[in-house]
Amino acid sequence: MLKKKNYALLGLGILLGGTYEILKEKKRNEEIRNLKRRINRLGRCHNEFVIYQGEYNDRNEEKQEELEERISYLEEETTSNYDHILELSKEEVEGD
């Protein structure tokens, strides 16, 4: 009778241990799935950020080029106006 009890307890322990391991494995697999989802979400966010950053840089480069063209034009105009003022000053001095 004692042997049967011991075998029954041993069988119950093995059964409970196996059930515990199965539940632990299931929980671990679910955590892994959740982590994979989070990694994918982070990857998407990162990719969207990189795309947005590239578009932002492109727009800024275009604005930079436009500003450089405007500055160049204004420099030429200023130089031209200054030269014209100098010519008028020389003509006025020579005319006196």
JSON list of C-alpha atoms in Angstrom, two decimals:
[
{"chain": "A", "resi": 1, "resn": "MET", "atom": "CA", "xyz": [0.00, 0.00, 0.00]},
{"chain": "A", "resi": 2, "resn": "LEU", "atom": "CA", "xyz": [2.83, 2.38, 0.87]},
{"chain": "A", "resi": 3, "resn": "LYS", "atom": "CA", "xyz": [4.52, 1.59, -2.44]},
{"chain": "A", "resi": 4, "resn": "LYS", "atom": "CA", "xyz": [1.34, 2.45, -4.33]},
{"chain": "A", "resi": 5, "resn": "LYS", "atom": "CA", "xyz": [1.11, 5.78, -2.50]},
{"chain": "A", "resi": 6, "resn": "ASN", "atom": "CA", "xyz": [4.73, 6.55, -3.28]},
{"chain": "A", "resi": 7, "resn": "TYR", "atom": "CA", "xyz": [4.24, 5.66, -6.93]},
{"chain": "A", "resi": 8, "resn": "ALA", "atom": "CA", "xyz": [1.05, 7.71, -7.08]},
{"chain": "A", "resi": 9, "resn": "LEU", "atom": "CA", "xyz": [2.80, 10.71, -5.51]},
{"chain": "A", "resi": 10, "resn": "LEU", "atom": "CA", "xyz": [5.74, 10.25, -7.84]},
{"chain": "A", "resi": 11, "resn": "GLY", "atom": "CA", "xyz": [3.39, 10.07, -10.86]},
{"chain": "A", "resi": 12, "resn": "LEU", "atom": "CA", "xyz": [1.51, 13.14, -9.63]},
{"chain": "A", "resi": 13, "resn": "GLY", "atom": "CA", "xyz": [4.79, 15.02, -9.17]},
{"chain": "A", "resi": 14, "resn": "ILE", "atom": "CA", "xyz": [5.95, 14.10, -12.67]},
{"chain": "A", "resi": 15, "resn": "LEU", "atom": "CA", "xyz": [2.56, 15.12, -14.08]},
{"chain": "A", "resi": 16, "resn": "LEU", "atom": "CA", "xyz": [2.60, 18.45, -12.25]},
{"chain": "A", "resi": 17, "resn": "GLY", "atom": "CA", "xyz": [6.23, 19.07, -13.20]},
{"chain": "A", "resi": 18, "resn": "GLY", "atom": "CA", "xyz": [5.48, 18.36, -16.85]},
{"chain": "A", "resi": 19, "resn": "THR", "atom": "CA", "xyz": [2.42, 20.63, -16.76]},
{"chain": "A", "resi": 20, "resn": "TYR", "atom": "CA", "xyz": [4.48, 23.38, -15.16]},
{"chain": "A", "resi": 21, "resn": "GLU", "atom": "CA", "xyz": [7.17, 23.07, -17.85]},
{"chain": "A", "resi": 22, "resn": "ILE", "atom": "CA", "xyz": [4.56, 23.18, -20.62]},
{"chain": "A", "resi": 23, "resn": "LEU", "atom": "CA", "xyz": [2.97, 26.32, -19.14]},
{"chain": "A", "resi": 24, "resn": "LYS", "atom": "CA", "xyz": [6.41, 27.90, -18.69]},
{"chain": "A", "resi": 25, "resn": "GLU", "atom": "CA", "xyz": [7.29, 27.13, -22.32]},
{"chain": "A", "resi": 26, "resn": "LYS", "atom": "CA", "xyz": [3.98, 28.58, -23.50]},
{"chain": "A", "resi": 27, "resn": "LYS", "atom": "CA", "xyz": [4.55, 31.77, -21.50]},
{"chain": "A", "resi": 28, "resn": "ARG", "atom": "CA", "xyz": [8.11, 32.08, -22.84]},
{"chain": "A", "resi": 29, "resn": "ASN", "atom": "CA", "xyz": [6.89, 31.66, -26.43]},
{"chain": "A", "resi": 30, "resn": "GLU", "atom": "CA", "xyz": [4.24, 34.35, -25.89]},
{"chain": "A", "resi": 31, "resn": "GLU", "atom": "CA", "xyz": [6.87, 36.73, -24.47]},
{"chain": "A", "resi": 32, "resn": "ILE", "atom": "CA", "xyz": [9.08, 36.05, -27.49]},
{"chain": "A", "resi": 33, "resn": "ARG", "atom": "CA", "xyz": [6.15, 36.80, -29.83]},
{"chain": "A", "resi": 34, "resn": "ASN", "atom": "CA", "xyz": [5.45, 40.05, -27.98]},
{"chain": "A", "resi": 35, "resn": "LEU", "atom": "CA", "xyz": [9.11, 41.05, -28.18]},
{"chain": "A", "resi": 36, "resn": "LYS", "atom": "CA", "xyz": [9.19, 40.31, -31.91]},
{"chain": "A", "resi": 37, "resn": "ARG", "atom": "CA", "xyz": [6.09, 42.50, -32.40]},
{"chain": "A", "resi": 38, "resn": "ARG", "atom": "CA", "xyz": [7.70, 45.32, -30.43]},
{"chain": "A", "resi": 39, "resn": "ILE", "atom": "CA", "xyz": [10.92, 45.00, -32.43]},
{"chain": "A", "resi": 40, "resn": "ASN", "atom": "CA", "xyz": [8.94, 45.16, -35.69]},
{"chain": "A", "resi": 41, "resn": "ARG", "atom": "CA", "xyz": [7.06, 48.23, -34.45]},
{"chain": "A", "resi": 42, "resn": "LEU", "atom": "CA", "xyz": [10.33, 49.90, -33.48]},
{"chain": "A", "resi": 43, "resn": "GLY", "atom": "CA", "xyz": [11.80, 49.01, -36.85]},
{"chain": "A", "resi": 44, "resn": "ARG", "atom": "CA", "xyz": [8.83, 50.60, -38.63]},
{"chain": "A", "resi": 45, "resn": "CYS", "atom": "CA", "xyz": [9.11, 53.72, -36.48]},
{"chain": "A", "resi": 46, "resn": "HIS", "atom": "CA", "xyz": [12.83, 53.93, -37.20]},
{"chain": "A", "resi": 47, "resn": "ASN", "atom": "CA", "xyz": [12.28, 53.47, -40.94]},
{"chain": "A", "resi": 48, "resn": "GLU", "atom": "CA", "xyz": [9.56, 56.15, -40.97]},
{"chain": "A", "resi": 49, "resn": "PHE", "atom": "CA", "xyz": [11.89, 58.48, -39.09]},
{"chain": "A", "resi": 50, "resn": "VAL", "atom": "CA", "xyz": [14.71, 57.87, -41.56]},
{"chain": "A", "resi": 51, "resn": "ILE", "atom": "CA", "xyz": [12.37, 58.54, -44.50]},
{"chain": "A", "resi": 52, "resn": "TYR", "atom": "CA", "xyz": [11.04, 61.71, -42.87]},
{"chain": "A", "resi": 53, "resn": "GLN", "atom": "CA", "xyz": [14.57, 62.87, -42.04]},
{"chain": "A", "resi": 54, "resn": "GLY", "atom": "CA", "xyz": [15.63, 62.31, -45.66]},
{"chain": "A", "resi": 55, "resn": "GLU", "atom": "CA", "xyz": [12.69, 64.35, -46.96]},
{"chain": "A", "resi": 56, "resn": "TYR", "atom": "CA", "xyz": [13.42, 67.08, -44.43]},
{"chain": "A", "resi": 57, "resn": "ASN", "atom": "CA", "xyz": [17.08, 67.19, -45.49]},
{"chain": "A", "resi": 58, "resn": "ASP", "atom": "CA", "xyz": [16.11, 67.34, -49.17]},
{"chain": "A", "resi": 59, "resn": "ARG", "atom": "CA", "xyz": [13.75, 70.27, -48.52]},
{"chain": "A", "resi": 60, "resn": "ASN", "atom": "CA", "xyz": [16.44, 72.07, -46.53]},
{"chain": "A", "resi": 61, "resn": "GLU", "atom": "CA", "xyz": [19.01, 71.52, -49.28]},
{"chain": "A", "resi": 62, "resn": "GLU", "atom": "CA", "xyz": [16.59, 73.00, -51.83]},
{"chain": "A", "resi": 63, "resn": "LYS", "atom": "CA", "xyz": [15.98, 76.00, -49.57]},
{"chain": "A", "resi": 64, "resn": "GLN", "atom": "CA", "xyz": [19.73, 76.35, -49.04]},
{"chain": "A", "resi": 65, "resn": "GLU", "atom": "CA", "xyz": [20.31, 76.38, -52.80]},
{"chain": "A", "resi": 66, "resn": "GLU", "atom": "CA", "xyz": [17.56, 78.98, -53.29]},
{"chain": "A", "resi": 67, "resn": "LEU", "atom": "CA", "xyz": [19.06, 81.17, -50.57]},
{"chain": "A", "resi": 68, "resn": "GLU", "atom": "CA", "xyz": [22.53, 80.87, -52.07]},
{"chain": "A", "resi": 69, "resn": "GLU", "atom": "CA", "xyz": [21.15, 81.92, -55.47]},
{"chain": "A", "resi": 70, "resn": "ARG", "atom": "CA", "xyz": [19.38, 84.91, -53.94]},
{"chain": "A", "resi": 71, "resn": "ILE", "atom": "CA", "xyz": [22.50, 85.93, -52.02]},
{"chain": "A", "resi": 72, "resn": "SER", "atom": "CA", "xyz": [24.58, 85.65, -55.17]},
{"chain": "A", "resi": 73, "resn": "TYR", "atom": "CA", "xyz": [22.05, 87.79, -57.07]},
{"chain": "A", "resi": 74, "resn": "LEU", "atom": "CA", "xyz": [21.98, 90.40, -54.28]},
{"chain": "A", "resi": 75, "resn": "GLU", "atom": "CA", "xyz": [25.80, 90.51, -54.18]},
{"chain": "A", "resi": 76, "resn": "GLU", "atom": "CA", "xyz": [25.91, 91.12, -57.93]},
{"chain": "A", "resi": 77, "resn": "GLU", "atom": "CA", "xyz": [23.24, 93.83, -57.70]},
{"chain": "A", "resi": 78, "resn": "THR", "atom": "CA", "xyz": [24.98, 95.52, -54.77]},
{"chain": "A", "resi": 79, "resn": "THR", "atom": "CA", "xyz": [28.33, 95.47, -56.57]},
{"chain": "A", "resi": 80, "resn": "SER", "atom": "CA", "xyz": [26.71, 96.80, -59.72]},
{"chain": "A", "resi": 81, "resn": "ASN", "atom": "CA", "xyz": [24.96, 99.60, -57.81]},
{"chain": "A", "resi": 82, "resn": "TYR", "atom": "CA", "xyz": [28.15, 100.48, -55.95]},
{"chain": "A", "resi": 83, "resn": "ASP", "atom": "CA", "xyz": [30.10, 100.65, -59.23]},
{"chain": "A", "resi": 84, "resn": "HIS", "atom": "CA", "xyz": [27.39, 102.82, -60.72]},
{"chain": "A", "resi": 85, "resn": "ILE", "atom": "CA", "xyz": [27.52, 105.18, -57.71]},
{"chain": "A", "resi": 86, "resn": "LEU", "atom": "CA", "xyz": [31.32, 105.39, -58.08]},
{"chain": "A", "resi": 87, "resn": "GLU", "atom": "CA", "xyz": [30.98, 106.24, -61.78]},
{"chain": "A", "resi": 88, "resn": "LEU", "atom": "CA", "xyz": [28.41, 108.94, -61.00]},
{"chain": "A", "resi": 89, "resn": "SER", "atom": "CA", "xyz": [30.70, 110.34, -58.30]},
{"chain": "A", "resi": 90, "resn": "LYS", "atom": "CA", "xyz": [33.64, 110.46, -60.72]},
{"chain": "A", "resi": 91, "resn": "GLU", "atom": "CA", "xyz": [31.50, 112.16, -63.40]},
{"chain": "A", "resi": 92, "resn": "GLU", "atom": "CA", "xyz": [30.31, 114.70, -60.84]},
{"chain": "A", "resi": 93, "resn": "VAL", "atom": "CA", "xyz": [33.87, 115.40, -59.67]},
{"chain": "A", "resi": 94, "resn": "GLU", "atom": "CA", "xyz": [35.11, 115.69, -63.27]},
{"chain": "A", "resi": 95, "resn": "GLY", "atom": "CA", "xyz": [32.17, 117.87, -64.18]},
{"chain": "A", "resi": 96, "resn": "ASP", "atom": "CA", "xyz": [32.95, 120.46, -61.49]}
]
